[in-house]
């Protein structure tokens, strides 16, 4: 252990540095050991110097760790790095992406409050609002994602939050985040954006006017399908409420998973550029194939919101969805004929995945709910990984041959 430890000298000066530098170095506070890598703190509790020290920390009168349910140095490093990349005052890590959404609503909404949700969101998000938040008195209505006039008309006096995914899962629909934030703020509501598909490497919703950003860190932030986690980012006053919910309810991120995510963030920008390049190539190829009825990818000029995507994103993402001939049977034949890509509902992995949304990620929704969200039985979602595109095309050609 160094006897000349000076945190100010050992920690990196990050004043004015660029995104890639923040992704590698933000949030690290070196210990007296002088470690170069990010340390993992595997501890459930912390030792206090005196009983008075313990009392002061539990009361929040002095800063410091109390219990790893809500403070852990490794988790805090991940939170600080995400906050730096999203341009947030504070970020709070959670056990999963769904826990991040739950923490936002549970900490900021009460019975009688109204929440507007895009129809184009992940199936489990709809289930969370429909089956659980409604049960505890939160009013929920759904709005077409891109229809700004519909959002404006649907806001009530008691509307607390507007919740969107942009781009959406799995159809890559978008909303003009800056315009929607103005609509929300004009009527006293907050805008929450699920930024999972873009990550801060491609889109920073807070800089566009959103109030809160949520992520499933399980996806591109990890990047290799290893760990579960989520994160919420926004202003300090809002995040204080989220921290209070986690302190009591406990859906917190483990130190090991936080460490894995820190490693993922170091290569995030590089990976997202490669994901986007592969997805663009694959989408353009799919659009030319017989048997494909429609391709959903904002990088295509045929996408109705292509220009909006160019304005508010630095890239078009890695998720390509397409509709095939033959309905559900055709979609299943296509998927089953592949031999390289992985049949799994996860995404954001270096390995390309393929899934049938209407019977997996959105399978618990009623048929009318799937129809409203545009999830047809003929739809297939491919989350494009980092393999050679020619190999992916060859594998998807097997699916085309099975139609």
Coordinates of C-alpha atoms in Angstrom, one line a residue:
X1 CA 0.0 0.0 0.0
X2 CA 1.3 3.4 -0.9
X3 CA 2.1 5.6 2.1
X4 CA 2.0 8.7 -0.2
X5 CA -1.6 8.3 -1.4
X6 CA -3.1 11.4 -3.0
X7 CA -6.4 10.8 -4.6
X8 CA -6.3 14.1 -6.4
X9 CA -3.1 13.1 -8.2
X10 CA -4.0 9.4 -8.8
X11 CA -7.4 10.1 -10.2
X12 CA -7.7 11.3 -13.8
X13 CA -8.5 15.0 -14.6
X14 CA -11.6 14.7 -16.8
X15 CA -12.4 18.4 -17.2
X16 CA -13.6 19.0 -20.8
X17 CA -12.7 15.5 -22.1
X18 CA -14.6 13.7 -24.9
X19 CA -17.1 10.9 -24.7
X20 CA -14.7 8.1 -25.4
X21 CA -12.4 9.3 -22.6
X22 CA -15.4 9.5 -20.2
X23 CA -16.4 6.0 -21.2
X24 CA -13.0 4.6 -20.1
X25 CA -12.2 6.8 -17.1
X26 CA -15.2 8.5 -15.5
X27 CA -16.3 7.3 -12.1
X28 CA -13.0 5.7 -11.0
X29 CA -11.7 6.9 -7.6
X30 CA -8.5 5.1 -6.8
X31 CA -8.0 3.6 -3.4
X32 CA -4.7 3.8 -1.3
X33 CA -3.6 0.7 -3.2
X34 CA -3.1 2.8 -6.3
X35 CA -4.8 0.3 -8.6
X36 CA -5.0 1.1 -12.3
X37 CA -8.1 -1.1 -13.1
X38 CA -11.5 -0.7 -11.6
X39 CA -11.7 -2.6 -8.2
X40 CA -14.6 -4.8 -7.2
X41 CA -15.9 -4.3 -3.7
X42 CA -17.6 -7.5 -2.6
X43 CA -19.0 -6.5 0.8
X44 CA -22.5 -6.4 2.2
X45 CA -21.7 -3.9 4.9
X46 CA -19.1 -1.4 6.0
X47 CA -17.1 -0.8 9.2
X48 CA -17.4 2.4 11.1
X49 CA -14.7 4.0 13.2
X50 CA -17.0 4.8 16.1
X51 CA -20.7 4.5 17.1
X52 CA -21.1 8.2 16.5
X53 CA -19.6 7.7 13.0
X54 CA -22.1 4.9 12.3
X55 CA -25.0 7.1 13.5
X56 CA -24.0 10.1 11.4
X57 CA -23.7 8.0 8.3
X58 CA -27.1 6.2 8.8
X59 CA -28.7 9.6 9.4
X60 CA -27.1 11.0 6.2
X61 CA -25.3 13.7 8.1
X62 CA -21.9 12.7 6.7
X63 CA -21.1 11.0 3.4
X64 CA -19.9 7.4 3.3
X65 CA -21.0 3.9 2.7
X66 CA -23.6 2.3 4.9
X67 CA -24.9 -0.9 3.3
X68 CA -24.5 -2.3 -0.2
X69 CA -28.2 -2.4 -0.8
X70 CA -27.8 1.2 -1.7
X71 CA -24.2 2.3 -1.6
X72 CA -21.2 0.3 -3.0
X73 CA -18.0 1.8 -4.5
X74 CA -18.1 -0.4 -7.6
X75 CA -21.7 0.3 -8.3
X76 CA -21.1 4.0 -7.6
X77 CA -18.3 4.0 -10.2
X78 CA -20.7 2.6 -12.8
X79 CA -23.4 5.2 -11.8
X80 CA -21.0 8.1 -12.1
X81 CA -19.7 6.9 -15.5
X82 CA -23.3 6.6 -16.9
X83 CA -24.2 10.0 -15.5
X84 CA -21.1 11.5 -17.3
X85 CA -22.0 9.8 -20.6
X86 CA -25.7 10.8 -20.5
X87 CA -25.0 14.3 -19.3
X88 CA -27.0 13.7 -16.1
X89 CA -26.5 15.1 -12.6
X90 CA -26.8 11.7 -11.1
X91 CA -27.5 8.0 -12.1
X92 CA -28.8 5.2 -10.0
X93 CA -28.1 1.5 -10.8
X94 CA -30.7 -1.2 -10.5
X95 CA -30.8 -5.0 -10.7
X96 CA -32.5 -5.1 -14.1
X97 CA -33.8 -2.8 -16.8
X98 CA -37.4 -3.5 -15.6
X99 CA -36.3 -2.6 -12.1
X100 CA -35.2 0.7 -13.4
X101 CA -38.6 1.5 -14.8
X102 CA -40.3 0.3 -11.6
X103 CA -38.0 2.5 -9.5
X104 CA -38.9 5.6 -11.6
X105 CA -42.7 5.1 -11.3
X106 CA -42.6 3.9 -7.6
X107 CA -40.4 6.8 -6.5
X108 CA -42.0 9.6 -8.5
X109 CA -45.7 8.7 -8.8
X110 CA -48.5 8.2 -6.3
X111 CA -52.0 6.7 -6.5
X112 CA -54.2 9.1 -8.6
X113 CA -51.3 10.2 -10.8
X114 CA -51.6 9.7 -14.5
X115 CA -48.9 8.2 -16.8
X116 CA -48.9 8.3 -20.6
X117 CA -47.1 5.4 -22.2
X118 CA -46.2 4.9 -25.9
X119 CA -48.0 1.9 -27.5
X120 CA -44.6 1.0 -28.9
X121 CA -42.8 -0.3 -25.9
X122 CA -41.4 -3.6 -24.7
X123 CA -44.1 -6.2 -23.8
X124 CA -42.9 -6.5 -20.2
X125 CA -43.1 -2.7 -19.8
X126 CA -46.8 -2.8 -20.8
X127 CA -47.4 -5.7 -18.4
X128 CA -45.7 -3.7 -15.6
X129 CA -48.1 -0.8 -16.1
X130 CA -51.2 -2.8 -16.8
X131 CA -50.9 -5.6 -14.2
X132 CA -49.2 -3.8 -11.3
X133 CA -49.1 0.0 -11.4
X134 CA -52.8 0.2 -12.3
X135 CA -53.5 -2.1 -9.3
X136 CA -52.1 0.6 -7.0
X137 CA -54.1 3.4 -8.4
X138 CA -51.8 4.8 -11.1
X139 CA -53.8 5.8 -14.1
X140 CA -52.3 4.6 -17.4
X141 CA -53.2 5.5 -21.0
X142 CA -51.4 4.6 -24.3
X143 CA -50.5 7.0 -27.2
X144 CA -49.1 6.3 -30.7
X145 CA -45.4 7.0 -30.3
X146 CA -44.8 9.4 -33.2
X147 CA -48.1 11.3 -33.0
X148 CA -47.2 14.5 -31.1
X149 CA -50.8 15.9 -31.3
X150 CA -52.1 12.7 -29.7
X151 CA -49.6 13.1 -26.8
X152 CA -50.7 16.7 -26.3
X153 CA -54.4 15.8 -26.3
X154 CA -54.0 12.9 -23.9
X155 CA -52.2 14.9 -21.1
X156 CA -54.5 15.5 -18.1
X157 CA -54.2 17.8 -15.1
X158 CA -52.9 14.8 -13.1
X159 CA -50.4 13.5 -15.7
X160 CA -47.1 13.0 -14.0
X161 CA -45.0 11.2 -16.5
X162 CA -44.7 10.5 -20.3
X163 CA -42.8 7.3 -21.0
X164 CA -41.4 6.3 -24.4
X165 CA -38.9 4.1 -26.0
X166 CA -37.2 5.8 -29.0
X167 CA -36.2 3.8 -31.0
X168 CA -38.9 1.3 -30.0
X169 CA -38.7 -2.4 -29.6
X170 CA -38.9 -4.1 -32.1
X171 CA -40.2 -1.7 -34.9
X172 CA -37.6 1.0 -34.6
X173 CA -40.2 3.7 -34.4
X174 CA -39.1 7.2 -33.1
X175 CA -40.5 10.2 -31.5
X176 CA -39.2 13.8 -31.8
X177 CA -37.8 13.9 -28.2
X178 CA -37.2 17.6 -28.2
X179 CA -40.7 18.4 -29.4
X180 CA -42.3 15.9 -27.0
X181 CA -40.4 17.3 -24.0
X182 CA -41.7 20.8 -24.8
X183 CA -45.3 19.4 -24.8
X184 CA -44.7 17.6 -21.5
X185 CA -43.1 20.6 -19.8
X186 CA -45.8 23.0 -21.0
X187 CA -48.3 21.0 -19.0
X188 CA -46.2 20.2 -15.9
X189 CA -45.3 16.6 -16.8
X190 CA -41.9 14.9 -17.0
X191 CA -40.6 12.9 -20.0
X192 CA -38.9 9.6 -19.4
X193 CA -37.0 8.0 -22.3
X194 CA -35.9 4.4 -22.5
X195 CA -32.6 4.8 -24.3
X196 CA -31.7 1.1 -24.3
X197 CA -31.5 0.7 -28.1
X198 CA -29.3 3.7 -28.7
X199 CA -27.2 4.0 -25.6
X200 CA -25.6 7.3 -24.9
X201 CA -23.1 6.6 -27.7
X202 CA -25.8 7.2 -30.2
X203 CA -28.4 9.4 -28.4
X204 CA -28.5 11.6 -25.3
X205 CA -32.2 12.3 -24.5
X206 CA -31.4 14.6 -21.6
X207 CA -29.6 17.0 -23.9
X208 CA -32.8 16.9 -26.1
X209 CA -35.0 18.0 -23.2
X210 CA -36.0 14.7 -21.6
X211 CA -36.1 14.6 -17.8
X212 CA -35.1 11.0 -17.1
X213 CA -33.3 8.3 -19.0
X214 CA -33.6 4.6 -18.2
X215 CA -31.5 1.7 -19.6
X216 CA -31.4 -2.1 -19.5
X217 CA -27.7 -2.4 -19.0
X218 CA -28.1 -6.1 -19.8
X219 CA -28.1 -5.1 -23.5
X220 CA -25.5 -3.0 -25.3
X221 CA -23.9 -1.5 -22.1
X222 CA -22.8 -5.0 -21.2
X223 CA -22.4 -6.0 -24.9
X224 CA -21.8 -9.7 -24.4
X225 CA -24.9 -11.0 -22.8
X226 CA -23.3 -11.8 -19.5
X227 CA -25.1 -9.9 -16.7
X228 CA -28.4 -8.3 -15.7
X229 CA -28.7 -4.7 -14.7
X230 CA -30.4 -1.4 -15.2
X231 CA -29.8 2.3 -14.6
X232 CA -31.8 5.5 -14.2
X233 CA -30.3 8.9 -14.9
X234 CA -31.5 12.5 -14.4
X235 CA -31.5 15.5 -12.1
X236 CA -30.3 15.1 -8.5
X237 CA -33.6 15.9 -6.9
X238 CA -35.4 13.2 -8.9
X239 CA -32.6 10.6 -8.3
X240 CA -32.7 11.3 -4.6
X241 CA -36.2 9.8 -4.6
X242 CA -35.1 6.8 -6.7
X243 CA -32.2 6.2 -4.2
X244 CA -34.8 6.3 -1.4
X245 CA -36.9 3.6 -3.1
X246 CA -33.9 1.4 -3.7
X247 CA -32.7 1.8 -0.1
X248 CA -36.1 0.5 1.1
X249 CA -37.2 -1.9 -1.6
X250 CA -33.8 -3.2 -2.6
X251 CA -33.8 -4.0 -6.3
X252 CA -30.1 -3.0 -6.5
X253 CA -27.2 -3.9 -8.8
X254 CA -24.6 -6.3 -7.6
X255 CA -20.9 -5.1 -7.5
X256 CA -19.8 -7.9 -9.9
X257 CA -22.4 -6.9 -12.5
X258 CA -21.4 -3.2 -12.1
X259 CA -17.8 -4.1 -12.7
X260 CA -18.8 -6.1 -15.9
X261 CA -20.7 -3.0 -17.1
X262 CA -17.8 -0.7 -16.4
X263 CA -15.7 -2.9 -18.7
X264 CA -18.5 -2.8 -21.3
X265 CA -18.6 0.9 -21.3
X266 CA -15.0 1.1 -22.2
X267 CA -15.7 -0.2 -25.7
X268 CA -19.3 1.1 -26.0
X269 CA -18.7 3.6 -28.7
X270 CA -16.5 1.3 -30.8
X271 CA -19.0 -1.5 -30.6
X272 CA -22.0 0.7 -31.4
X273 CA -20.4 1.9 -34.5
X274 CA -19.7 -1.6 -35.6
X275 CA -23.2 -2.8 -34.7
X276 CA -24.7 0.1 -36.7
X277 CA -22.5 -0.6 -39.8
X278 CA -23.5 -4.3 -39.8
X279 CA -27.2 -3.6 -39.2
X280 CA -27.3 -1.0 -42.0
X281 CA -25.7 -3.5 -44.5
X282 CA -28.0 -6.3 -43.4
X283 CA -31.2 -4.1 -43.6
X284 CA -30.3 -2.9 -47.1
X285 CA -29.7 -6.5 -48.2
X286 CA -33.0 -7.7 -46.6
X287 CA -35.0 -5.0 -48.4
X288 CA -34.0 -6.5 -51.7
X289 CA -34.9 -10.1 -50.9
X290 CA -37.9 -12.0 -52.2
X291 CA -40.1 -13.2 -49.4
X292 CA -39.5 -10.1 -47.3
X293 CA -42.6 -7.9 -47.2
X294 CA -41.2 -5.0 -45.1
X295 CA -38.1 -4.1 -43.3
X296 CA -38.2 -1.8 -40.2
X297 CA -34.9 0.0 -39.7
X298 CA -34.4 3.8 -39.3
X299 CA -31.3 3.7 -41.4
X300 CA -33.2 3.0 -44.5
X301 CA -34.5 5.9 -46.6
X302 CA -37.8 4.0 -46.8
X303 CA -38.3 4.4 -43.1
X304 CA -40.9 7.1 -42.4
X305 CA -38.7 8.7 -39.7
X306 CA -35.3 8.4 -41.4
X307 CA -34.7 12.1 -41.3
X308 CA -35.7 12.4 -37.6
X309 CA -33.3 9.6 -36.8
X310 CA -30.5 11.4 -38.6
X311 CA -31.2 14.6 -36.6
X312 CA -31.4 13.2 -33.1
X313 CA -29.2 10.1 -33.2
X314 CA -25.6 9.6 -34.1
X315 CA -26.4 6.2 -35.6
X316 CA -29.4 4.0 -36.4
X317 CA -28.8 1.2 -34.0
X318 CA -28.4 -2.6 -34.3
X319 CA -32.0 -3.9 -34.3
X320 CA -33.5 -4.8 -37.6
X321 CA -37.1 -6.2 -37.8
X322 CA -38.8 -7.5 -40.9
X323 CA -42.0 -9.1 -42.0
X324 CA -42.0 -12.3 -44.0
X325 CA -44.6 -14.0 -46.2
X326 CA -46.6 -16.8 -44.6
X327 CA -47.5 -15.3 -41.3
X328 CA -46.5 -17.0 -38.1
X329 CA -45.8 -20.3 -39.9
X330 CA -43.5 -18.6 -42.3
X331 CA -41.7 -16.7 -39.6
X332 CA -41.1 -19.9 -37.6
X333 CA -39.8 -21.7 -40.7
X334 CA -37.5 -18.8 -41.4
X335 CA -36.1 -18.8 -37.8
X336 CA -35.8 -22.6 -37.6
X337 CA -33.8 -22.8 -40.8
X338 CA -31.0 -20.6 -39.5
X339 CA -27.8 -22.3 -38.2
X340 CA -25.5 -19.5 -37.2
X341 CA -27.5 -16.8 -35.4
X342 CA -28.8 -17.5 -31.9
X343 CA -32.6 -18.0 -31.3
X344 CA -33.0 -16.0 -28.2
X345 CA -35.0 -12.9 -27.1
X346 CA -32.0 -11.0 -25.7
X347 CA -30.3 -8.3 -27.7
X348 CA -27.2 -6.1 -27.5
X349 CA -24.9 -9.0 -27.7
X350 CA -21.8 -9.4 -29.8
X351 CA -23.5 -12.5 -31.2
X352 CA -26.5 -11.9 -33.5
X353 CA -29.8 -13.0 -32.2
X354 CA -33.1 -13.8 -33.8
X355 CA -36.6 -14.0 -32.3
X356 CA -40.3 -14.0 -33.1
X357 CA -41.7 -11.1 -31.0
X358 CA -45.4 -12.0 -31.1
X359 CA -44.7 -15.3 -29.3
X360 CA -41.8 -14.3 -27.1
X361 CA -41.1 -10.7 -25.9
X362 CA -44.7 -9.6 -26.6
X363 CA -46.3 -13.0 -26.2
X364 CA -48.1 -12.2 -22.9
X365 CA -50.0 -9.3 -24.5
X366 CA -53.5 -9.8 -25.7
X367 CA -53.9 -10.1 -29.5
X368 CA -55.5 -6.6 -29.6
X369 CA -52.6 -5.1 -27.7
X370 CA -50.1 -6.7 -30.1
X371 CA -52.1 -5.4 -33.0
X372 CA -52.1 -1.8 -31.5
X373 CA -48.4 -2.0 -31.1
X374 CA -47.9 -3.2 -34.7
X375 CA -46.5 -6.6 -33.6
X376 CA -47.7 -8.9 -36.4
X377 CA -47.3 -12.7 -36.5
X378 CA -45.1 -12.3 -39.6
X379 CA -42.6 -10.1 -37.8
X380 CA -39.1 -11.3 -37.0
X381 CA -36.5 -9.3 -35.0
X382 CA -32.8 -9.6 -35.6
X383 CA -30.4 -7.9 -33.1
X384 CA -27.3 -7.6 -35.3
X385 CA -24.0 -8.6 -33.7
X386 CA -20.4 -8.2 -34.6
X387 CA -19.9 -11.2 -36.9
X388 CA -19.0 -10.9 -40.6
X389 CA -22.0 -9.5 -42.5
X390 CA -21.5 -12.0 -45.3
X391 CA -21.9 -14.9 -42.9
X392 CA -25.1 -13.3 -41.5
X393 CA -26.5 -12.9 -45.0
X394 CA -25.7 -16.5 -45.8
X395 CA -27.4 -17.7 -42.7
X396 CA -30.5 -15.6 -43.2
X397 CA -30.6 -16.9 -46.8
X398 CA -31.3 -20.3 -45.3
X399 CA -34.4 -18.7 -43.7
X400 CA -35.5 -17.2 -47.0
X401 CA -35.2 -20.5 -48.7
X402 CA -37.5 -22.1 -46.1
X403 CA -40.4 -19.6 -46.9

